[in-house]
Amino acid sequence: MKIKGLRWWMVGLVSAGLIVNYLARNTLSVAAPTLMKDLNITVEQYSHIVVAWQLCYAFMQPVAGYLLDAIGTKIGFGIFALLWSLACAAAAWSTGWQSLAFFRGVLGLTEAAGIPAGVKSTTEWFPAKERSVAIGWFNIGSSVGALLAPPLVVWALMHGQWQWAFLIVGALGIVWSALWMLFYRHPKDHAALTDKERDYILSGQEAKYSTAGAAKRKWTEMIRSRDFWAIGIPRILSEPAWQTFNAWIPLYMMTERHMNLKEVAMFAWMPFLAADIGCVLGGYLSPLFHKYAKVSLFTSRKMVFVFGALCMVGPACVGFVASPYVAIALLCVGGFAHQTLSGALYSITSDMFGKNEVATATGMGGMAGYLGAAAFTALFGVLVTQVGYSPLFVVLAVFDIAAAVVVCLLARSGDRVPEPRWQPAVAVAK
């Protein structure tokens, strides 16, 4: 049976995997107030738990990317997803901050394949002109996962114990792993893909994606290249914002804005809903800039990144407002801003690196970003008790604007197909 527009079903499958991935990582932040009380965990110890996840995630990203490039998207992503699901469920047996840090560290090691696999699958399934839109749609999974975590965890707390949330998310991940192994194929091998859509996908890709046996640089070559640092430095500067939103917003709402558990369930998901909008809108902004600003596709990706970075001024103003609801609105601007620029940077990465190295490059960039996030989180856990949240939100905005400057100066396109005439990205294959 042939399925029309199958590439969009594939990106939906990837997005579902990212939803489970981010549910697993965000379950901790929502359960933190109750969990910290039950296990006698201090704010500083909580920051150590978050850093354990971030460091393991950071160092594993290039390894995960390399494995995905070596053994393929299907097998690699399926194995990693099964392992992170088991690691998430295992956190239910934590007895203190050390054991919880260990299980979260294992979760970080296994979840590291999520974003590299998503970027790699979109480079396999989409032509260059649709890639930013496809990346926006798969990246929406990260925000949906963070969005669903507050109501899920609060439900678990009100109907049982915090351990239930970790077990439920682990079970969801196991189910998704089975679906991935059942349905995912490369477009060259997928029996349900029409010949027209297959030709449309492959003919619209750069030579570095469509040429059999495309060259792959060693990671030591890649890390010395200007191409890597054009994405690596912006990752270092921009990732702390997203990790701060994921790990600290519920605590911020309870300790700084004095909201109760029900209010957290009502409002903590909103910045992640705004992030969903940023994922999708950011993907469509690139072809719109390409069409109306008369710039190349690659330059349009940079313009989207700059737009997202400028929007980070919103959360920088949180300390100047008295209303907790206005503060939530400004954090929503921050969620929108980060996911807009994050998707643009993934698109830039897919433009600059070939099919046999894009997952490795994404993983290496992710490692750089999460090392920066881990360092910021370690400082955050100490400084937040001394200077408060507001100055730290200002620093995050400055970081993102600096990242935009680096992208504009260093990122350059490589092997490109002729610039296509723009057309709606959601159109089915010709």
Tab-separated table of C-alpha atoms in Angstrom:
chain	number	residue	atom	x	y	z
A	1	MET	CA	0.000	0.000	0.000
A	2	LYS	CA	1.430	3.382	-1.084
A	3	ILE	CA	0.973	6.356	1.262
A	4	LYS	CA	0.885	9.842	-0.210
A	5	GLY	CA	3.043	12.391	1.643
A	6	LEU	CA	4.796	9.649	3.624
A	7	ARG	CA	7.699	11.933	4.544
A	8	TRP	CA	5.342	13.915	6.810
A	9	TRP	CA	4.256	10.707	8.552
A	10	MET	CA	7.921	9.912	9.136
A	11	VAL	CA	8.614	13.288	10.700
A	12	GLY	CA	5.527	12.748	12.871
A	13	LEU	CA	6.999	9.468	14.090
A	14	VAL	CA	10.275	11.209	14.931
A	15	SER	CA	8.383	13.975	16.737
A	16	ALA	CA	6.543	11.377	18.849
A	17	GLY	CA	9.924	9.978	19.885
A	18	LEU	CA	11.107	13.435	20.917
A	19	ILE	CA	7.910	13.903	22.955
A	20	VAL	CA	8.740	10.797	24.993
A	21	ASN	CA	12.393	11.866	25.193
A	22	TYR	CA	11.507	15.237	26.682
A	23	LEU	CA	8.815	13.818	28.916
A	24	ALA	CA	11.511	11.667	30.479
A	25	ARG	CA	13.850	14.573	31.101
A	26	ASN	CA	11.184	17.062	32.279
A	27	THR	CA	9.468	14.691	34.675
A	28	LEU	CA	12.169	15.483	37.223
A	29	SER	CA	11.746	19.262	37.204
A	30	VAL	CA	7.982	19.091	37.801
A	31	ALA	CA	8.285	16.424	40.490
A	32	ALA	CA	11.222	18.295	42.096
A	33	PRO	CA	9.356	20.175	44.891
A	34	THR	CA	7.698	16.973	46.202
A	35	LEU	CA	10.624	14.702	45.422
A	36	MET	CA	13.129	17.023	47.132
A	37	LYS	CA	10.992	17.027	50.279
A	38	ASP	CA	10.546	13.241	50.327
A	39	LEU	CA	14.246	12.515	49.735
A	40	ASN	CA	15.612	15.463	51.778
A	41	ILE	CA	17.343	17.031	48.755
A	42	THR	CA	18.589	20.631	48.935
A	43	VAL	CA	18.541	23.151	46.080
A	44	GLU	CA	22.293	22.754	45.587
A	45	GLN	CA	21.988	18.946	45.534
A	46	TYR	CA	19.176	19.279	43.004
A	47	SER	CA	21.522	21.283	40.774
A	48	HIS	CA	24.052	18.412	41.070
A	49	ILE	CA	21.378	15.970	39.841
A	50	VAL	CA	20.615	18.204	36.862
A	51	VAL	CA	24.335	18.609	36.102
A	52	ALA	CA	24.812	14.813	36.207
A	53	TRP	CA	22.234	14.455	33.455
A	54	GLN	CA	23.667	17.359	31.458
A	55	LEU	CA	27.280	16.142	31.602
A	56	CYS	CA	26.393	12.583	30.604
A	57	TYR	CA	24.164	13.896	27.837
A	58	ALA	CA	26.889	16.262	26.655
A	59	PHE	CA	29.716	13.738	26.437
A	60	MET	CA	27.507	11.061	24.903
A	61	GLN	CA	26.095	13.235	22.108
A	62	PRO	CA	29.054	12.909	19.715
A	63	VAL	CA	29.296	9.197	20.496
A	64	ALA	CA	25.585	8.740	19.837
A	65	GLY	CA	25.866	10.758	16.630
A	66	TYR	CA	28.805	8.654	15.463
A	67	LEU	CA	26.912	5.430	16.197
A	68	LEU	CA	23.864	6.682	14.298
A	69	ASP	CA	26.026	7.511	11.284
A	70	ALA	CA	27.726	4.113	11.558
A	71	ILE	CA	24.813	1.712	12.123
A	72	GLY	CA	21.939	3.749	10.690
A	73	THR	CA	19.043	5.798	11.963
A	74	LYS	CA	16.545	2.988	12.454
A	75	ILE	CA	18.593	0.563	14.565
A	76	GLY	CA	20.491	3.289	16.426
A	77	PHE	CA	17.486	5.375	17.433
A	78	GLY	CA	15.442	2.293	18.372
A	79	ILE	CA	18.128	0.937	20.720
A	80	PHE	CA	18.756	4.280	22.402
A	81	ALA	CA	15.018	4.896	22.885
A	82	LEU	CA	14.540	1.534	24.595
A	83	LEU	CA	17.489	2.206	26.918
A	84	TRP	CA	16.358	5.708	27.903
A	85	SER	CA	12.890	4.366	28.675
A	86	LEU	CA	14.341	1.800	31.079
A	87	ALA	CA	16.598	4.432	32.659
A	88	CYS	CA	13.650	6.785	33.197
A	89	ALA	CA	11.614	4.068	34.902
A	90	ALA	CA	14.575	3.096	37.096
A	91	ALA	CA	14.570	6.563	38.719
A	92	ALA	CA	11.442	5.489	40.620
A	93	TRP	CA	13.724	3.425	42.873
A	94	SER	CA	15.890	6.385	43.948
A	95	THR	CA	16.487	6.708	47.686
A	96	GLY	CA	18.522	9.936	47.806
A	97	TRP	CA	20.155	12.556	45.650
A	98	GLN	CA	23.163	10.348	44.822
A	99	SER	CA	21.090	7.459	43.466
A	100	LEU	CA	18.798	9.867	41.631
A	101	ALA	CA	21.849	11.572	40.105
A	102	PHE	CA	23.109	8.151	38.950
A	103	PHE	CA	19.840	7.201	37.251
A	104	ARG	CA	19.551	10.634	35.652
A	105	GLY	CA	23.115	10.313	34.436
A	106	VAL	CA	22.233	7.025	32.733
A	107	LEU	CA	19.187	8.750	31.255
A	108	GLY	CA	21.457	11.462	29.860
A	109	LEU	CA	23.737	8.892	28.239
A	110	THR	CA	20.839	7.213	26.462
A	111	GLU	CA	18.765	10.289	25.559
A	112	ALA	CA	21.738	11.814	23.765
A	113	ALA	CA	20.721	10.178	20.478
A	114	GLY	CA	17.370	11.971	20.251
A	115	ILE	CA	18.277	15.213	18.486
A	116	PRO	CA	21.063	13.756	16.244
A	117	ALA	CA	18.641	11.033	15.128
A	118	GLY	CA	15.936	13.602	14.408
A	119	VAL	CA	18.252	15.773	12.317
A	120	LYS	CA	19.616	12.730	10.475
A	121	SER	CA	16.166	11.367	9.678
A	122	THR	CA	15.011	14.713	8.248
A	123	THR	CA	18.102	14.917	6.033
A	124	GLU	CA	17.211	11.447	4.758
A	125	TRP	CA	13.520	12.163	4.168
A	126	PHE	CA	13.360	15.792	2.976
A	127	PRO	CA	14.728	17.927	0.150
A	128	ALA	CA	16.765	20.987	1.126
A	129	LYS	CA	13.961	23.510	0.643
A	130	GLU	CA	11.647	21.701	3.088
A	131	ARG	CA	14.231	20.755	5.656
A	132	SER	CA	13.794	23.737	7.994
A	133	VAL	CA	10.044	23.072	8.131
A	134	ALA	CA	10.586	19.359	8.782
A	135	ILE	CA	13.083	20.122	11.537
A	136	GLY	CA	10.577	22.553	13.057
A	137	TRP	CA	7.930	19.849	13.135
A	138	PHE	CA	10.165	17.162	14.653
A	139	ASN	CA	11.635	19.664	17.118
A	140	ILE	CA	8.110	20.429	18.322
A	141	GLY	CA	8.328	17.089	20.118
A	142	SER	CA	10.818	18.561	22.578
A	143	SER	CA	8.374	21.277	23.569
A	144	VAL	CA	5.310	19.025	23.621
A	145	GLY	CA	7.149	16.670	25.957
A	146	ALA	CA	7.965	19.547	28.286
A	147	LEU	CA	4.381	20.798	27.951
A	148	LEU	CA	2.836	17.450	28.917
A	149	ALA	CA	5.142	16.841	31.872
A	150	PRO	CA	3.446	19.226	34.394
A	151	PRO	CA	-0.104	17.800	34.117
A	152	LEU	CA	1.194	14.222	33.987
A	153	VAL	CA	3.391	14.579	37.060
A	154	VAL	CA	0.808	16.542	39.063
A	155	TRP	CA	-1.762	13.841	38.216
A	156	ALA	CA	0.673	11.193	39.478
A	157	LEU	CA	1.288	13.185	42.680
A	158	MET	CA	-2.407	13.667	43.346
A	159	HIS	CA	-3.389	10.057	42.608
A	160	GLY	CA	-0.391	8.183	43.910
A	161	GLN	CA	3.299	8.995	44.305
A	162	TRP	CA	5.980	10.812	42.287
A	163	GLN	CA	7.430	7.417	41.307
A	164	TRP	CA	4.386	6.753	39.111
A	165	ALA	CA	5.342	9.522	36.697
A	166	PHE	CA	8.752	7.964	35.966
A	167	LEU	CA	7.212	4.521	35.461
A	168	ILE	CA	4.473	5.805	33.133
A	169	VAL	CA	6.924	7.710	30.930
A	170	GLY	CA	9.244	4.691	30.815
A	171	ALA	CA	6.380	2.514	29.596
A	172	LEU	CA	5.457	5.053	26.897
A	173	GLY	CA	9.041	5.002	25.655
A	174	ILE	CA	9.054	1.217	25.321
A	175	VAL	CA	5.869	1.376	23.233
A	176	TRP	CA	7.333	4.046	20.957
A	177	SER	CA	10.549	2.026	20.469
A	178	ALA	CA	8.479	-0.876	19.128
A	179	LEU	CA	6.569	1.427	16.758
A	180	TRP	CA	9.817	2.952	15.475
A	181	MET	CA	11.343	-0.418	14.661
A	182	LEU	CA	8.131	-1.471	12.935
A	183	PHE	CA	7.532	1.558	10.703
A	184	TYR	CA	10.777	3.456	10.026
A	185	ARG	CA	12.739	2.855	6.814
A	186	HIS	CA	15.116	4.904	4.663
A	187	PRO	CA	13.199	6.470	1.718
A	188	LYS	CA	15.195	4.330	-0.729
A	189	ASP	CA	13.859	1.187	0.974
A	190	HIS	CA	10.360	2.114	2.144
A	191	ALA	CA	7.763	0.040	0.302
A	192	ALA	CA	4.923	2.461	1.131
A	193	LEU	CA	6.668	5.466	-0.488
A	194	THR	CA	5.399	6.426	-3.947
A	195	ASP	CA	7.924	6.657	-6.792
A	196	LYS	CA	7.028	10.321	-7.347
A	197	GLU	CA	7.680	11.248	-3.731
A	198	ARG	CA	10.919	9.251	-3.647
A	199	ASP	CA	12.190	11.103	-6.725
A	200	TYR	CA	11.011	14.413	-5.249
A	201	ILE	CA	12.954	13.795	-2.022
A	202	LEU	CA	16.186	12.560	-3.585
A	203	SER	CA	16.297	15.055	-6.463
A	204	GLY	CA	15.912	17.964	-4.039
A	205	GLN	CA	18.836	16.984	-1.836
A	206	GLU	CA	22.369	18.282	-2.088
A	207	ALA	CA	24.938	16.073	-3.778
A	208	LYS	CA	26.507	15.356	-0.409
A	209	TYR	CA	23.229	13.705	0.664
A	210	SER	CA	22.270	11.924	-2.527
A	211	THR	CA	25.649	10.680	-3.768
A	212	ALA	CA	26.340	7.073	-2.853
A	213	GLY	CA	29.352	6.607	-0.602
A	214	ALA	CA	29.590	10.312	0.273
A	215	ALA	CA	32.811	11.201	2.042
A	216	LYS	CA	32.889	11.457	5.817
A	217	ARG	CA	35.455	13.509	7.693
A	218	LYS	CA	37.044	12.198	10.858
A	219	TRP	CA	35.703	13.820	14.014
A	220	THR	CA	39.180	15.238	14.671
A	221	GLU	CA	38.989	17.026	11.308
A	222	MET	CA	35.491	18.228	11.996
A	223	ILE	CA	36.309	19.660	15.412
A	224	ARG	CA	39.162	21.679	13.919
A	225	SER	CA	37.007	23.095	11.153
A	226	ARG	CA	35.361	26.488	10.990
A	227	ASP	CA	32.094	24.703	10.152
A	228	PHE	CA	31.994	22.988	13.543
A	229	TRP	CA	32.713	26.087	15.589
A	230	ALA	CA	30.109	28.003	13.597
A	231	ILE	CA	27.537	25.733	15.254
A	232	GLY	CA	29.476	24.735	18.392
A	233	ILE	CA	29.948	28.221	19.856
A	234	PRO	CA	26.283	29.194	19.334
A	235	ARG	CA	25.283	25.916	21.016
A	236	ILE	CA	27.453	26.727	24.037
A	237	LEU	CA	25.872	30.152	24.317
A	238	SER	CA	22.234	29.277	23.586
A	239	GLU	CA	21.702	25.913	25.300
A	240	PRO	CA	21.808	27.256	28.900
A	241	ALA	CA	18.513	29.084	28.287
A	242	TRP	CA	16.567	25.979	27.289
A	243	GLN	CA	18.052	23.868	30.082
A	244	THR	CA	17.216	26.591	32.603
A	245	PHE	CA	13.603	26.649	31.405
A	246	ASN	CA	13.367	22.860	31.568
A	247	ALA	CA	14.961	22.411	34.988
A	248	TRP	CA	14.016	25.525	36.941
A	249	ILE	CA	10.668	27.015	35.852
A	250	PRO	CA	8.508	24.943	38.259
A	251	LEU	CA	10.810	25.760	41.178
A	252	TYR	CA	10.896	29.414	40.133
A	253	MET	CA	7.097	29.550	40.093
A	254	MET	CA	6.812	28.016	43.570
A	255	THR	CA	9.687	29.730	45.371
A	256	GLU	CA	9.874	33.121	43.643
A	257	ARG	CA	6.252	33.639	42.560
A	258	HIS	CA	4.699	31.652	45.448
A	259	MET	CA	2.409	29.456	43.338
A	260	ASN	CA	0.997	26.226	44.702
A	261	LEU	CA	1.122	22.798	43.071
A	262	LYS	CA	-2.190	23.236	41.204
A	263	GLU	CA	-1.086	26.624	39.851
A	264	VAL	CA	2.154	25.050	38.652
A	265	ALA	CA	0.118	22.427	36.807
A	266	MET	CA	-2.003	25.207	35.288
A	267	PHE	CA	0.826	27.497	34.151
A	268	ALA	CA	4.178	25.662	33.990
A	269	TRP	CA	3.355	24.164	30.587
A	270	MET	CA	2.683	27.509	28.918
A	271	PRO	CA	6.298	28.441	28.043
A	272	PHE	CA	6.566	25.074	26.320
A	273	LEU	CA	3.383	25.653	24.339
A	274	ALA	CA	4.974	28.900	23.155
A	275	ALA	CA	8.094	26.881	22.358
A	276	ASP	CA	5.945	24.609	20.150
A	277	ILE	CA	4.844	27.677	18.206
A	278	GLY	CA	8.491	28.701	17.879
A	279	CYS	CA	9.425	25.289	16.490
A	280	VAL	CA	6.800	25.420	13.759
A	281	LEU	CA	6.859	29.141	12.964
A	282	GLY	CA	10.660	29.146	12.918
A	283	GLY	CA	10.607	26.394	10.326
A	284	TYR	CA	8.269	28.366	8.058
A	285	LEU	CA	10.107	31.675	8.552
A	286	SER	CA	13.132	30.412	6.638
A	287	PRO	CA	11.332	29.843	3.299
A	288	LEU	CA	9.367	33.068	3.841
A	289	PHE	CA	12.570	35.078	4.310
A	290	HIS	CA	13.993	33.267	1.289
A	291	LYS	CA	11.032	34.316	-0.832
A	292	TYR	CA	10.311	37.847	0.327
A	293	ALA	CA	13.754	39.070	1.422
A	294	LYS	CA	15.318	37.648	-1.770
A	295	VAL	CA	18.127	35.898	0.119
A	296	SER	CA	19.545	32.386	-0.179
A	297	LEU	CA	18.042	29.565	1.867
A	298	PHE	CA	21.189	29.459	3.978
A	299	THR	CA	21.040	33.196	4.747
A	300	SER	CA	17.362	32.820	5.611
A	301	ARG	CA	18.312	30.278	8.315
A	302	LYS	CA	20.657	32.880	9.826
A	303	MET	CA	17.904	35.491	9.777
A	304	VAL	CA	15.608	33.162	11.730
A	305	PHE	CA	18.334	32.619	14.321
A	306	VAL	CA	18.828	36.383	14.758
A	307	PHE	CA	15.061	36.891	15.121
A	308	GLY	CA	14.887	34.256	17.879
A	309	ALA	CA	17.872	35.714	19.722
A	310	LEU	CA	16.338	39.195	19.767
A	311	CYS	CA	13.109	37.781	21.230
A	312	MET	CA	15.123	36.581	24.246
A	313	VAL	CA	14.907	40.151	25.536
A	314	GLY	CA	11.458	39.087	26.796
A	315	PRO	CA	12.544	36.748	29.622
A	316	ALA	CA	15.365	39.147	30.482
A	317	CYS	CA	12.647	41.534	31.707
A	318	VAL	CA	11.088	39.040	34.159
A	319	GLY	CA	12.659	40.759	37.154
A	320	PHE	CA	10.983	44.059	36.294
A	321	VAL	CA	7.389	42.802	36.608
A	322	ALA	CA	5.423	42.219	39.787
A	323	SER	CA	2.623	40.053	38.404
A	324	PRO	CA	3.376	36.312	38.279
A	325	TYR	CA	1.145	36.054	35.217
A	326	VAL	CA	3.133	38.667	33.310
A	327	ALA	CA	6.281	36.793	34.365
A	328	ILE	CA	4.844	33.601	32.870
A	329	ALA	CA	4.033	35.509	29.664
A	330	LEU	CA	7.628	36.726	29.404
A	331	LEU	CA	8.901	33.190	29.972
A	332	CYS	CA	6.574	32.137	27.140
A	333	VAL	CA	8.380	34.629	24.895
A	334	GLY	CA	11.610	32.973	25.989
A	335	GLY	CA	10.354	29.489	25.126
A	336	PHE	CA	9.217	30.714	21.714
A	337	ALA	CA	12.526	32.492	21.133
A	338	HIS	CA	14.766	29.588	22.016
A	339	GLN	CA	13.000	26.981	19.923
A	340	THR	CA	12.887	29.364	16.962
A	341	LEU	CA	16.652	29.858	17.006
A	342	SER	CA	17.342	26.243	17.957
A	343	GLY	CA	15.496	24.887	14.918
A	344	ALA	CA	17.330	27.368	12.695
A	345	LEU	CA	20.671	26.134	14.024
A	346	TYR	CA	19.721	22.504	13.308
A	347	SER	CA	18.844	23.538	9.756
A	348	ILE	CA	22.181	25.313	9.403
A	349	THR	CA	23.916	22.157	10.627
A	350	SER	CA	22.090	19.989	8.089
A	351	ASP	CA	23.099	22.444	5.341
A	352	MET	CA	26.783	22.418	6.273
A	353	PHE	CA	27.412	18.699	6.846
A	354	GLY	CA	26.883	15.658	4.612
A	355	LYS	CA	24.593	12.697	5.239
A	356	ASN	CA	27.396	10.506	6.627
A	357	GLU	CA	28.501	13.109	9.171
A	358	VAL	CA	25.425	15.196	10.014
A	359	ALA	CA	24.500	13.130	13.090
A	360	THR	CA	28.107	13.240	14.301
A	361	ALA	CA	28.229	17.012	13.778
A	362	THR	CA	24.891	17.474	15.547
A	363	GLY	CA	26.126	15.346	18.436
A	364	MET	CA	29.386	17.253	18.727
A	365	GLY	CA	27.507	20.554	18.664
A	366	GLY	CA	25.134	19.181	21.279
A	367	MET	CA	28.059	18.173	23.476
A	368	ALA	CA	29.419	21.709	23.310
A	369	GLY	CA	25.992	23.111	24.134
A	370	TYR	CA	25.333	20.848	27.077
A	371	LEU	CA	28.777	21.425	28.553
A	372	GLY	CA	27.934	25.114	28.487
A	373	ALA	CA	24.520	24.361	30.009
A	374	ALA	CA	26.052	22.178	32.734
A	375	ALA	CA	28.523	24.894	33.706
A	376	PHE	CA	25.725	27.470	33.825
A	377	THR	CA	23.462	25.137	35.848
A	378	ALA	CA	26.222	24.520	38.398
A	379	LEU	CA	26.602	28.280	38.842
A	380	PHE	CA	22.832	28.765	38.769
A	381	GLY	CA	22.351	26.415	41.727
A	382	VAL	CA	24.730	28.511	43.807
A	383	LEU	CA	23.956	32.029	42.538
A	384	VAL	CA	20.164	31.734	42.583
A	385	THR	CA	20.208	31.706	46.393
A	386	GLN	CA	22.438	34.802	46.439
A	387	VAL	CA	21.318	37.084	43.598
A	388	GLY	CA	17.953	35.562	42.647
A	389	TYR	CA	16.600	34.486	39.280
A	390	SER	CA	16.234	37.846	37.537
A	391	PRO	CA	19.917	38.689	36.805
A	392	LEU	CA	20.462	35.156	35.516
A	393	PHE	CA	17.627	35.525	32.995
A	394	VAL	CA	19.338	38.686	31.727
A	395	VAL	CA	22.585	36.762	31.251
A	396	LEU	CA	20.751	34.134	29.172
A	397	ALA	CA	19.477	36.824	26.790
A	398	VAL	CA	22.975	38.270	26.388
A	399	PHE	CA	24.306	34.794	25.612
A	400	ASP	CA	21.747	34.229	22.840
A	401	ILE	CA	22.402	37.592	21.201
A	402	ALA	CA	26.143	36.837	21.250
A	403	ALA	CA	25.365	33.451	19.662
A	404	ALA	CA	23.536	35.219	16.825
A	405	VAL	CA	26.595	37.352	16.145
A	406	VAL	CA	28.764	34.225	15.923
A	407	VAL	CA	26.354	32.503	13.519
A	408	CYS	CA	26.318	35.538	11.231
A	409	LEU	CA	30.118	35.794	11.198
A	410	LEU	CA	31.186	32.145	10.996
A	411	ALA	CA	28.451	30.013	9.396
A	412	ARG	CA	28.827	29.532	5.648
A	413	SER	CA	27.105	27.281	3.166
A	414	GLY	CA	28.970	24.473	1.485
A	415	ASP	CA	27.873	22.182	-1.323
A	416	ARG	CA	24.433	23.422	-2.345
A	417	VAL	CA	21.916	22.587	-5.005
A	418	PRO	CA	20.645	25.545	-7.076
A	419	GLU	CA	18.297	27.667	-5.009
A	420	PRO	CA	14.760	26.370	-5.634
A	421	ARG	CA	11.778	28.492	-6.379
A	422	TRP	CA	9.866	28.645	-3.090
A	423	GLN	CA	6.585	26.791	-2.757
A	424	PRO	CA	4.508	25.767	0.293
A	425	ALA	CA	6.453	23.165	2.238
A	426	VAL	CA	3.383	21.152	3.172
A	427	ALA	CA	2.545	20.410	-0.450
A	428	VAL	CA	2.622	16.750	-1.368
A	429	ALA	CA	5.267	15.437	-3.715
A	430	LYS	CA	4.898	16.495	-7.316
